[in-house]
Tab-separated table of C-alpha atoms in Angstrom:
chain	number	residue	atom	x	y	z
O	1	MET	CA	-46.371	-20.436	21.297
O	2	SER	CA	-50.114	-20.636	22.081
O	3	PRO	CA	-51.905	-17.575	20.776
O	4	PHE	CA	-53.454	-17.143	24.487
O	5	LEU	CA	-49.968	-17.384	26.219
O	6	ARG	CA	-48.869	-14.537	23.469
O	7	ARG	CA	-51.547	-12.549	24.488
O	8	LYS	CA	-51.181	-12.938	28.406
O	9	ALA	CA	-47.332	-11.616	28.097
O	10	LEU	CA	-48.173	-9.131	26.312
O	11	ARG	CA	-50.488	-7.974	28.958
O	12	HIS	CA	-48.588	-8.284	30.857
O	13	VAL	CA	-45.960	-6.231	29.569
O	14	GLN	CA	-48.376	-3.636	28.272
O	15	ALA	CA	-49.376	-3.265	32.479
O	16	ASN	CA	-45.841	-3.224	33.158
O	17	PRO	CA	-43.919	-0.882	30.340
O	18	GLY	CA	-40.164	-0.192	30.876
O	19	ARG	CA	-38.855	-3.180	33.166
O	20	THR	CA	-36.582	-5.754	32.827
O	21	ALA	CA	-37.433	-9.936	32.435
O	22	ASP	CA	-36.523	-10.282	35.834
O	23	GLU	CA	-39.061	-7.488	37.459
O	24	LEU	CA	-41.648	-8.532	35.359
O	25	MET	CA	-41.057	-12.658	36.025
O	26	GLU	CA	-41.182	-12.027	39.784
O	27	MET	CA	-44.517	-10.187	39.196
O	28	LEU	CA	-46.063	-13.943	37.758
O	29	SER	CA	-46.712	-17.224	39.676
O	30	ALA	CA	-44.645	-20.121	38.809
O	31	TYR	CA	-46.666	-21.563	36.428
O	32	ASP	CA	-46.782	-18.297	33.988
O	33	ARG	CA	-43.058	-17.966	35.152
O	34	SER	CA	-42.503	-21.319	33.329
O	35	LEU	CA	-43.745	-20.108	30.057
O	36	PHE	CA	-42.979	-16.674	30.073
O	37	GLY	CA	-39.640	-16.620	28.607
O	38	GLY	CA	-40.968	-18.274	25.258
O	39	ALA	CA	-43.435	-15.723	25.358
O	40	LEU	CA	-41.379	-13.105	24.825
O	41	ARG	CA	-39.159	-14.438	22.272
O	42	SER	CA	-42.649	-14.982	20.361
O	43	LEU	CA	-43.405	-11.643	20.977
O	44	ARG	CA	-40.423	-10.079	20.162
O	45	GLU	CA	-39.958	-12.090	17.148
O	46	CYS	CA	-43.460	-10.690	15.923
O	47	ARG	CA	-42.483	-7.328	16.898
O	48	GLN	CA	-45.086	-7.173	19.287
O	49	ALA	CA	-42.341	-5.800	22.138
O	50	ARG	CA	-39.016	-4.441	22.305
O	51	VAL	CA	-36.112	-4.656	24.348
O	52	ASP	CA	-33.865	-1.285	24.794
O	53	THR	CA	-30.282	-1.670	25.104
O	54	ASP	CA	-31.107	-1.562	28.853
O	55	GLY	CA	-32.587	-4.769	28.978
O	56	ARG	CA	-36.042	-3.135	29.489
O	57	ILE	CA	-39.300	-4.250	27.792
O	58	TRP	CA	-41.516	-2.185	26.028
O	59	PRO	CA	-44.562	-3.070	24.079
O	60	ALA	CA	-44.597	-1.840	20.772
């Protein structure tokens, strides 16, 4: 995942903390939506975002 896409996803999570992945994806364009899953996985692996037990995504 490119650093640009990871930063873009992180900004989206920071602007909308506490939302589920589905809620976050609804706010994106079709192009961004197609890349968001991979970018979100990359954020979790790099520990820049965390997911709680309810599936809500928070910036780390």
